[in-house]
Coordinates of C-alpha atoms in Angstrom, one line a residue:
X1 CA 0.0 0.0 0.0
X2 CA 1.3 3.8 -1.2
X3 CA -0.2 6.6 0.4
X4 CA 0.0 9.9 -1.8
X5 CA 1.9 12.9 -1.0
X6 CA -0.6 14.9 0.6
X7 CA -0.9 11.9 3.2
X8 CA -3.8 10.7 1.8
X9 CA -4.0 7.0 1.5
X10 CA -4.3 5.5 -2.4
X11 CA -6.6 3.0 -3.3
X12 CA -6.3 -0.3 -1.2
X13 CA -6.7 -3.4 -3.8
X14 CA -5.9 -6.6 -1.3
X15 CA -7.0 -8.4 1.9
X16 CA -3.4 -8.0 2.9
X17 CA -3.4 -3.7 1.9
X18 CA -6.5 -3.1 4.0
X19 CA -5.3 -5.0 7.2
X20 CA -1.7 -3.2 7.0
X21 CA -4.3 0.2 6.7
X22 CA -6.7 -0.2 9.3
X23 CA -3.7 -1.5 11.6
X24 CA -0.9 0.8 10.9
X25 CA -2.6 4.1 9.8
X26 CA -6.0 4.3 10.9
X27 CA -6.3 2.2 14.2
X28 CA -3.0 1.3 15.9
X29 CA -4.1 2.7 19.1
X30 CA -7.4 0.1 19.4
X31 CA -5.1 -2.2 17.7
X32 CA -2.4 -2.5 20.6
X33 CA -5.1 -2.0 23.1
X34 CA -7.5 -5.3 22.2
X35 CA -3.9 -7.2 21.6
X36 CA -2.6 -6.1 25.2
X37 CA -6.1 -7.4 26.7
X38 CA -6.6 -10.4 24.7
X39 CA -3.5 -11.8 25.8
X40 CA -3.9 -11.7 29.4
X41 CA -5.8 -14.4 30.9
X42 CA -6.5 -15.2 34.0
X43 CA -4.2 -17.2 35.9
X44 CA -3.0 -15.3 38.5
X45 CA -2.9 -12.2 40.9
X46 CA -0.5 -10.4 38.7
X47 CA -2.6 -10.7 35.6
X48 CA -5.9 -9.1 37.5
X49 CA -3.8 -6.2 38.1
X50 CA -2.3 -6.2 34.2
X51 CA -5.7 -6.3 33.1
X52 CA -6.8 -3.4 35.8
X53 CA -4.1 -1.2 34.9
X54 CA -4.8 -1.9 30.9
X55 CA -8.1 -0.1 32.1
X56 CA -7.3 2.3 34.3
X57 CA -4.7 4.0 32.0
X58 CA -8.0 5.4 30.0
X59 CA -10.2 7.3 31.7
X60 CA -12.9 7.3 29.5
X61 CA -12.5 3.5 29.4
X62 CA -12.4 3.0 32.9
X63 CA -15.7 4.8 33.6
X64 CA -17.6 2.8 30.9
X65 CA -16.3 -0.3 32.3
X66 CA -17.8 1.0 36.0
X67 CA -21.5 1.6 34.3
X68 CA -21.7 -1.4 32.8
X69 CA -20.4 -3.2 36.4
X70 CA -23.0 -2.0 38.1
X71 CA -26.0 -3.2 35.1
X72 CA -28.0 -6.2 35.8
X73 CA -26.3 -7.8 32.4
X74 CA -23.3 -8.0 34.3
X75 CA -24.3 -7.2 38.2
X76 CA -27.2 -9.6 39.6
X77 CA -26.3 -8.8 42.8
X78 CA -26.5 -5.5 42.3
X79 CA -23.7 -5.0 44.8
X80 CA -22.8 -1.3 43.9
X81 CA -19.0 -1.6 42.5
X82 CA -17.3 1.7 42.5
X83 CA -13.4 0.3 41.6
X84 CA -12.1 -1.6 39.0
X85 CA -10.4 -3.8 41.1
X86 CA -13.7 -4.6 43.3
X87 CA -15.3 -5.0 39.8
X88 CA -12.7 -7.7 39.0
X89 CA -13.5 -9.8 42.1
X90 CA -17.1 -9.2 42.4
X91 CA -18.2 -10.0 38.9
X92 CA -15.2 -11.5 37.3
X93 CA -11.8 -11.5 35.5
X94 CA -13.7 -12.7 32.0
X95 CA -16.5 -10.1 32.6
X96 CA -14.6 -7.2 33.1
X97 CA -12.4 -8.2 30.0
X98 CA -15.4 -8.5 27.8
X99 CA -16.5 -4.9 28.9
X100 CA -13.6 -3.4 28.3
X101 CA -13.5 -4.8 24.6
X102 CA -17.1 -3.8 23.9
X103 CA -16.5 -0.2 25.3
X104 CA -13.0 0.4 23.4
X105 CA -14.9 -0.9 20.0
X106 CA -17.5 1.4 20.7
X107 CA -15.7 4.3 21.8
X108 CA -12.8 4.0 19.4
X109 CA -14.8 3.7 16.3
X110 CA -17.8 5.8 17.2
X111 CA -15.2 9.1 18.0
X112 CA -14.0 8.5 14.3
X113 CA -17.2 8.4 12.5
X114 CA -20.6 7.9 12.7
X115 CA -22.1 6.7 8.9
X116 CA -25.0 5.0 9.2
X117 CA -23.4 1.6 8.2
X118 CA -21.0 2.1 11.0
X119 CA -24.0 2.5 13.5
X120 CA -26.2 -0.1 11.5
X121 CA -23.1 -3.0 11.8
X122 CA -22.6 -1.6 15.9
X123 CA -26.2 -2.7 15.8
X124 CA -25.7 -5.8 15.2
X125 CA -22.7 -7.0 16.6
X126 CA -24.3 -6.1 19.8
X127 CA -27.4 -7.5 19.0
X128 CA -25.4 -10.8 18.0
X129 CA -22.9 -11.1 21.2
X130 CA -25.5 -10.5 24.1
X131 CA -27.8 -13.2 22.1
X132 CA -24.8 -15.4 22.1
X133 CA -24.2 -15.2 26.4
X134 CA -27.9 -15.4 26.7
X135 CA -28.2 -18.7 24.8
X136 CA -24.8 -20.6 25.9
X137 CA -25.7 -23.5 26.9
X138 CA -22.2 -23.8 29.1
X139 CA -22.9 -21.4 31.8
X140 CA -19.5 -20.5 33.3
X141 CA -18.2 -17.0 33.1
X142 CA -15.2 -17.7 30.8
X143 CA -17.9 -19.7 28.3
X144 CA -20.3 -16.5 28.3
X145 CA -17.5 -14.0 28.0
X146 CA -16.1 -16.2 25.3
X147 CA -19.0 -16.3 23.3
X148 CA -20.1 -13.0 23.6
X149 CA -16.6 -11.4 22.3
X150 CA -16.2 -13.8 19.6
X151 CA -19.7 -12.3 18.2
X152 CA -19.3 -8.6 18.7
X153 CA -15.4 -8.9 17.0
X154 CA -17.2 -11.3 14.4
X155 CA -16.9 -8.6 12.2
X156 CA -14.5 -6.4 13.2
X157 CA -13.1 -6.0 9.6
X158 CA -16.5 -4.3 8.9
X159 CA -16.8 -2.1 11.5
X160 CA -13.0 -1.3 11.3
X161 CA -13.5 0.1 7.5
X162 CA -16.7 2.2 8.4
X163 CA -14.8 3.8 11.0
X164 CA -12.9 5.3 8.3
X165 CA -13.2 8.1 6.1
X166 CA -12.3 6.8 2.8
X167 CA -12.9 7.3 -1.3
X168 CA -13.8 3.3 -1.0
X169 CA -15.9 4.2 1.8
X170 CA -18.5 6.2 -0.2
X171 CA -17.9 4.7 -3.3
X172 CA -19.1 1.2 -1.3
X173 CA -22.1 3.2 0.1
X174 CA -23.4 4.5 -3.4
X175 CA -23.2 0.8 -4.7
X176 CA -25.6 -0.2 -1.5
X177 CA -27.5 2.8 -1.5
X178 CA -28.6 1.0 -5.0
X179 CA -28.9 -2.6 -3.7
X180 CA -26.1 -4.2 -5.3
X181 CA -25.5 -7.4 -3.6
X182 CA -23.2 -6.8 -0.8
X183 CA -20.1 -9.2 -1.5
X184 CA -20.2 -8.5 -4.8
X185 CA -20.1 -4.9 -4.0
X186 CA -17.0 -5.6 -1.8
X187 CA -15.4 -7.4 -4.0
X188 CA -15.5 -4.8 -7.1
X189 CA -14.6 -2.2 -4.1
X190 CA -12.4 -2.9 -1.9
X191 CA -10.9 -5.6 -4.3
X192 CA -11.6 -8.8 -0.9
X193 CA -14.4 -8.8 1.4
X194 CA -15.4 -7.7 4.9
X195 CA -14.7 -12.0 5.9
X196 CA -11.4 -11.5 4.5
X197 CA -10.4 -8.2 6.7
X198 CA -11.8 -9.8 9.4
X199 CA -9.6 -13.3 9.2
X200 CA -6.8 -10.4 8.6
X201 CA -7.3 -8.7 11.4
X202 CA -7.7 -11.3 13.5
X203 CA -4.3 -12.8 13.2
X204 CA -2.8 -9.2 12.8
X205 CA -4.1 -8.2 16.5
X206 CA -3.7 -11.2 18.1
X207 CA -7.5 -12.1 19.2
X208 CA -6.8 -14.8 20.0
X209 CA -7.7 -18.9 19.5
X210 CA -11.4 -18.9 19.6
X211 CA -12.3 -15.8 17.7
X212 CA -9.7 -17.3 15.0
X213 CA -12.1 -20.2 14.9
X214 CA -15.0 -18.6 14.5
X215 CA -14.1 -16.4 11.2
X216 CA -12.0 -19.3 9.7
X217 CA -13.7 -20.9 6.4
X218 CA -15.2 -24.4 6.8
X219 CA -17.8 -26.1 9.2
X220 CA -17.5 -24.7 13.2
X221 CA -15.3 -26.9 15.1
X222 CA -17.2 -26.2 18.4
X223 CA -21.0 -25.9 19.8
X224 CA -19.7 -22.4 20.9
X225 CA -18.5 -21.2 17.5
X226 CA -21.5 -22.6 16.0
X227 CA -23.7 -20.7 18.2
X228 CA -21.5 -17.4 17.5
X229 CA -22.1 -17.7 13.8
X230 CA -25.7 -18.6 14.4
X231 CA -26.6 -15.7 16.3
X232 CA -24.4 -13.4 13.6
X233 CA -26.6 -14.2 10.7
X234 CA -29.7 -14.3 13.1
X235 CA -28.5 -10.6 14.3
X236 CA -28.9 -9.7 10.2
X237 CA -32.1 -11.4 9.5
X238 CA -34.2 -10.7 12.4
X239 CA -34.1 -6.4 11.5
X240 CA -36.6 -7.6 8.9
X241 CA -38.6 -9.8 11.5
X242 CA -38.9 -13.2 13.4
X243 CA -40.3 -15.6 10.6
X244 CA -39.2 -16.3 7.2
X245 CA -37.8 -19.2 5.6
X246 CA -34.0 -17.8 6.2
X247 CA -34.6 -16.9 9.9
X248 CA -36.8 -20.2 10.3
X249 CA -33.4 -22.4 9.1
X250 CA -31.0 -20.1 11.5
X251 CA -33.9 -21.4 14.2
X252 CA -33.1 -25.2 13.7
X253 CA -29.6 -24.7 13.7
X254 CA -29.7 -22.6 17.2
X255 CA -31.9 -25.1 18.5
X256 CA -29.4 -27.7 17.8
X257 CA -26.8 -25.3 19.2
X258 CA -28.4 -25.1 22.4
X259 CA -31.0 -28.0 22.6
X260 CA -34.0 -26.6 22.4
X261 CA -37.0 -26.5 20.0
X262 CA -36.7 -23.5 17.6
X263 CA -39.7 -22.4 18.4
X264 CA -37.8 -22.1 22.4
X265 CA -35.1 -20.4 20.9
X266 CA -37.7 -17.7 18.7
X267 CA -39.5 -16.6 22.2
X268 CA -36.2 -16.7 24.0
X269 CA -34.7 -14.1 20.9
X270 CA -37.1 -11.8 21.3
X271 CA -36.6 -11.8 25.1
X272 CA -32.6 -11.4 24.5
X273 CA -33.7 -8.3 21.8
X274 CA -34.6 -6.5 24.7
X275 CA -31.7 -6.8 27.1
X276 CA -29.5 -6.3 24.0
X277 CA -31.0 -2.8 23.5
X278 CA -30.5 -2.2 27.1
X279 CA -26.5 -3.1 26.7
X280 CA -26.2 -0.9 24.0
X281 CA -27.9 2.3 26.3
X282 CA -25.3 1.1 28.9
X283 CA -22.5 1.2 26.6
X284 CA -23.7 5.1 25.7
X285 CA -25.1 4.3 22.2
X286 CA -28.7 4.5 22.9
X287 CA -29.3 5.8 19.3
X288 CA -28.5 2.0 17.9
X289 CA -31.4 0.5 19.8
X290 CA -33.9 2.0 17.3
X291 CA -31.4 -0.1 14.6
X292 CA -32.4 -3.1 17.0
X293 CA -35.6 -5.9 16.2
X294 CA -38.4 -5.2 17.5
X295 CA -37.9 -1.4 16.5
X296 CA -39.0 -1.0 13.0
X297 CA -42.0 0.2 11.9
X298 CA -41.6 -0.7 8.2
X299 CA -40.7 -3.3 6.0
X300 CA -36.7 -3.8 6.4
X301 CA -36.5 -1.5 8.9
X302 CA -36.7 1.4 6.7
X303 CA -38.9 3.4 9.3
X304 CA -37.2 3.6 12.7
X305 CA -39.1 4.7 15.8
X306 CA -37.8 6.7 19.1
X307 CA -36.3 4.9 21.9
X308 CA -38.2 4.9 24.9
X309 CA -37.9 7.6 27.7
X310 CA -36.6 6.9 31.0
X311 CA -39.6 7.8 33.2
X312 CA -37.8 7.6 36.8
X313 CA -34.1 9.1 35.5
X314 CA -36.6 11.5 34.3
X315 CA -38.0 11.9 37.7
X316 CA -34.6 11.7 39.5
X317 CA -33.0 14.5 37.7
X318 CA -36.4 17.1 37.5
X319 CA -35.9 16.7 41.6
X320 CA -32.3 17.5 41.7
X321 CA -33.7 20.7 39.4
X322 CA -36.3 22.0 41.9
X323 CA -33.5 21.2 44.5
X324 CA -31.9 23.7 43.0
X325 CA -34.3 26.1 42.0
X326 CA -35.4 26.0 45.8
X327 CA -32.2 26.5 47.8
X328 CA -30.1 29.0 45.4
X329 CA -30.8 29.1 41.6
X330 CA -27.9 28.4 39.7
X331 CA -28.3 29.0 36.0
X332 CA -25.1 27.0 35.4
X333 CA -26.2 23.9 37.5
X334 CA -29.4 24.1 36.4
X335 CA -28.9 24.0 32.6
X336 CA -25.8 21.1 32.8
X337 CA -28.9 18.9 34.5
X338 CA -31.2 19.8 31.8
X339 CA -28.1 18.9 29.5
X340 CA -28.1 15.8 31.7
X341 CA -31.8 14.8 31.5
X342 CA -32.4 15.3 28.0
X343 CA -29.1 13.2 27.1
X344 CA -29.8 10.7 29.2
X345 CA -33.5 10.4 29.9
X346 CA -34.8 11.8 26.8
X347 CA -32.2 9.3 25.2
X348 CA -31.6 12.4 22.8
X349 CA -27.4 11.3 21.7
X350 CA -26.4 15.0 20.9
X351 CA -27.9 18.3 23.0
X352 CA -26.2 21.6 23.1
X353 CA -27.4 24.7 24.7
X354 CA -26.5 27.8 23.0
X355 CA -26.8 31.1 24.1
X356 CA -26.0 35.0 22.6
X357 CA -22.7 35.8 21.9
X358 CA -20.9 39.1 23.4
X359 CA -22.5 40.8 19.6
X360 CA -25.9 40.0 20.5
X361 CA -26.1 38.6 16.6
X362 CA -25.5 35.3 17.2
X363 CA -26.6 32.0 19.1
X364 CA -23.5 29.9 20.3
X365 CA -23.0 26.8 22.6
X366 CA -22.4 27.6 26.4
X367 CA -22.7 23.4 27.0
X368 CA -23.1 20.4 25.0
X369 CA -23.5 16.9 25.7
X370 CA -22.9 13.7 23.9
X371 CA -20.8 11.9 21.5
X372 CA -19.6 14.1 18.2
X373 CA -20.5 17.6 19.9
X374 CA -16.6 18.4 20.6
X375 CA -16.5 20.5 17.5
X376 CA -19.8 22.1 18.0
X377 CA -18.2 24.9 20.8
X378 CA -15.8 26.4 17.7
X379 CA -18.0 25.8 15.0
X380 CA -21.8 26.0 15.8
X381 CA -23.2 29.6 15.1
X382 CA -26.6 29.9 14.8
X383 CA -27.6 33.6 13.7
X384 CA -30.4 35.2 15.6
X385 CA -32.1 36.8 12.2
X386 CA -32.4 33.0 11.2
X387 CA -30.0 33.3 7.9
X388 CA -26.9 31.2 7.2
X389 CA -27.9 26.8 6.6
X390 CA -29.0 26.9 9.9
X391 CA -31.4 29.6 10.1
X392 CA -34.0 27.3 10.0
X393 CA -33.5 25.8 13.4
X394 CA -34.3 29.2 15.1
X395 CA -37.2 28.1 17.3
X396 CA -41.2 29.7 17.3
X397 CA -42.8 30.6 20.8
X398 CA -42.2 27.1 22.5
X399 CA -40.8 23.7 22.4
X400 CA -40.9 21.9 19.0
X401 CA -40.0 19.1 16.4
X402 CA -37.8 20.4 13.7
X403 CA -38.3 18.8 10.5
X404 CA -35.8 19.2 7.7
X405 CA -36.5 19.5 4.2
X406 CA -35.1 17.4 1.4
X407 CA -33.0 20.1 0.1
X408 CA -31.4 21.0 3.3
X409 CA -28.2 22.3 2.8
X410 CA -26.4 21.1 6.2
X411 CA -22.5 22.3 7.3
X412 CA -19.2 21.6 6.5
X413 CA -18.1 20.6 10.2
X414 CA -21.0 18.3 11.0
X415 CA -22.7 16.0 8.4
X416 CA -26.0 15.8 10.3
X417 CA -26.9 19.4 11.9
X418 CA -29.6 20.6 10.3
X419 CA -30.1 17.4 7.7
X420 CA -31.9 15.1 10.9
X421 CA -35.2 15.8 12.7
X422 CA -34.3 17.7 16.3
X423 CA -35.9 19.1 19.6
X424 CA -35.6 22.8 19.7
X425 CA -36.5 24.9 22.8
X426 CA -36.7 28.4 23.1
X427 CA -34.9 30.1 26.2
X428 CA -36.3 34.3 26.8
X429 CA -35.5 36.7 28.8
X430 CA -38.4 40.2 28.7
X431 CA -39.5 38.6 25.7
X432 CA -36.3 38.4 23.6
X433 CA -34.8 34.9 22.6
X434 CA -31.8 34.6 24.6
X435 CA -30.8 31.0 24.1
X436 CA -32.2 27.4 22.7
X437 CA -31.5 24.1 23.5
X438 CA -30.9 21.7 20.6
X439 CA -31.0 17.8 20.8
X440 CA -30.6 15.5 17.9
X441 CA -30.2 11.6 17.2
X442 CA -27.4 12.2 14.6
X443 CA -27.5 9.0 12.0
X444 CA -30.9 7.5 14.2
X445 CA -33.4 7.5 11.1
X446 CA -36.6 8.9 12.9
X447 CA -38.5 12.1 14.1
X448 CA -38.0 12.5 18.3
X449 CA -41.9 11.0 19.1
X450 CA -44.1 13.0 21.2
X451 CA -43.0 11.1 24.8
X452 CA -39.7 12.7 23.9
X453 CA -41.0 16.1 23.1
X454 CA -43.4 16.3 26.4
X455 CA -40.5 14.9 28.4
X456 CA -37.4 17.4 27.0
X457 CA -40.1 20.4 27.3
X458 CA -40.4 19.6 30.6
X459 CA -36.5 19.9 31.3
X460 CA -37.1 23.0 29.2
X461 CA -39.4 24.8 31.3
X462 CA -37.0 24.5 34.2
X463 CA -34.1 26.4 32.4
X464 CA -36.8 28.7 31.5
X465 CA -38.0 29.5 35.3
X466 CA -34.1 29.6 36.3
X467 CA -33.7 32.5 34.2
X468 CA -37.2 34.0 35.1
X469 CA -36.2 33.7 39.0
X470 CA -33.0 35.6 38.7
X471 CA -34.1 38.1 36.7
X472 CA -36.9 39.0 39.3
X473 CA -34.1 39.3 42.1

């Protein structure tokens, strides 16, 4: 592989090319990191604290791992773990391992990109690997973990490429967009396939035996890889429903995987579906859950819906509010928990609050929350006599749905602003606009349902009566 002289990398035409890429170039970092963890295992004291320090040297990482110790997925016991180390012993060397993997992928990629096919295949994988520990028949912690990282890195060579910005990137897109059979679309693309990355990368990051048995060629040498595959292809098929003659045949073969009828293993799926969308919330992704079964309003998923609201974080955070409104109103306070609530009850991925600028001409962000906002403080002016891409966005007399039109024209610094459906809510002061708070779902394919609207004009209407108590003082 030649990379051009503007550092641009040339076309990639091999299996071998595209490995070299994603490893060298584009993803060293998660590359090192997955090697480091997938080689400890754990056989002694020494290796706990390897594995605690692998975790602790990212913060980020670290704190993901902690949310997901204290879920019921992982936590029956509901013991509250506040530590890594306690997380370790309390719920397990192979636990915490498998969280750590499934928050770096997610973190890693997500902060690069965020295409729908990179959100769509996220979907999936998670959709696949907490299927996979549901179902394993062999209930000890090392067999669960096991199974449930060999289906999220499944296809890691997928997931790896639409993390990255590429010409082959988009020109693979267009070719789906127009429903050109995937592999063959691969193939006249990226000159190998997403199998062929994968098996690549595999060996390349050292993932070790098991997941090397379940992406080599040929029939599974195990139940446990068996049931990986299984519950991959069952992941893909069930976005267009439970029946069908394809899902029907991945059935028997689960059913042989874990010995049960398939009609079992149907109502146990759509059981797992649910606990799957609640990993993916945990892991800060709640956007993909609407890319989930059981989610789609339309034929093949076309039509996605809302996620559902979070009635008592809802409740939580509206009384640590009035808290505040009651004892000493703190405009700052108040509007980082409004941030808060409609991030993380609302399940809104992106929110921003913006507020005028020192010209009194423009709109800018004071505090934003969620994944791809980073650039948003520089970049995300929103003029106050509505013109510029944006003007659109500029709220009427209370809380609201925007709804863009076909043409919109969007920004340079942010594909989706202004191009998805939003929440928009106004913030006056004497009857001027002073300041709006914007939430979107970036990639998610749907308009915020009215749940989501009541609940966010609720938080709202708190930022509102800040403002309106300390201007009476």
């Amino acid at each position: 592989m030649t990379t051009s002289s503007d550092n641009t990398p040339s076309r990639m035409n091999s299996t071998q090319a595209w490995v070299s890429y994603l490893s060298k170039i584009e993803l060293p970092v998660l590359a090192n990191t997955l090697r480091q963890i997938n080689e400890l295992t754990d056989s002694s004291n020494s290796t706990v604290n390897e594995l605690a320090n692998v975790i602790l040297n990212d913060a980020q990482l670290t704190s993901q791992v902690l949310r997901l110790s204290n879920t019921v997925f992982y936590n029956q016991t509901r013991t509250q773990v506040s530590t890594v180390s306690r997380a370790i012993t309390l719920i397990g060397f192979d636990s915490v391992k498998s969280m750590a993997i499934s928050s770096l992928i997610v973190d890693t990629l997500l902060k690069r990109n965020d295409r729908p096919h990179l959100l769509r295949c996220l979907a999936r994988a998670i959709h696949a690997a907490v299927q996979a520990r549901c179902l394993m028949p062999k209930r000890t912690e090392h067999a669960l973990e096991e199974v449930f990282i060999g289906a999220l890195l499944m296809t890691i060579g997928e997931l790896a490429f639409w993390s990255c910005e590429t010409d082959q990137a988009s020109e693979l897109e267009d070719r789906l967009r127009l429903d050109e059979p995937p592999v063959e679309a691969q193939k006249a693309v990226l000159h190998t396939t997403f199998t062929e990355i994968t098996r690549g990368l595999v060996d390349a990051w050292s993932l070790g035996p098991f997941i090397r048995e379940v992406v080599a060629p040929g029939k599974a040498n195990s139940t446990a890889s068996s049931l990986v595959r299984n519950t991959v292809e069952m992941a893909t098929l069930s976005e267009k429903g439970w029946r069908g003659a394809e899902m029907d045949k991945v059935l028997e073969h689960l059913g042989k995987d874990t010995g049960q009828t398939p009609a079992a293993v149907r109502d146990q799926l759509k059981v797992n579906a649910q606990e799957a969308a609640k990993v993916a919330v945990s892991l800060g992704i709640p956007q993909v859950t609407a890319l989930m079964p059981g989610s789609q309003n339309g034929a093949g998923g076309q039509s996605e819906s809302a996620p559902d609201i979070d009635p008592s974080l809802q409740l939580q955070i509206l009384r640590d509010i009035t808290v505040s409104l009651t004892e000493k109103p703190d405009l700052n306070e108040v509007c980082q928990l409004v941030i808060e609530g409609i991030h993380r009850a609302v399940g809104m991925q992106r929110v921003a609050l913006l507020m005028g600028d020192r010209t009194g001409h423009n709109l800018i962000p004071r505090k934003v929350g969620g994944r791809g906002t980073e650039t948003w403080r520089e970049d995300f002016i929103l003029a106050k006599d509505g013109t510029g891409p944006l003007g659109r966005l500029l709220p009427h007399a209370s809380c609201g749905v925007y709804q863009p039109r076909p043409t919109a024209e969007g920004v340079p610094y942010d594909r989706w602003l202004g191009k998805v459906p939003a929440l928009i809510g106004p913030l006056t002061a004497k009857g001027r606009l002073v300041g709006l708070f914007y939430a979107d779902n970036a990639a998610g394919d749907y308009v915020p349902s009215e749940e989501q609207l009541t609940a966010f004009g609720h938080f709202v209407q708190n930022a509102q009566l800040c403002i309106s108590l300390l201007a009476s003082n």
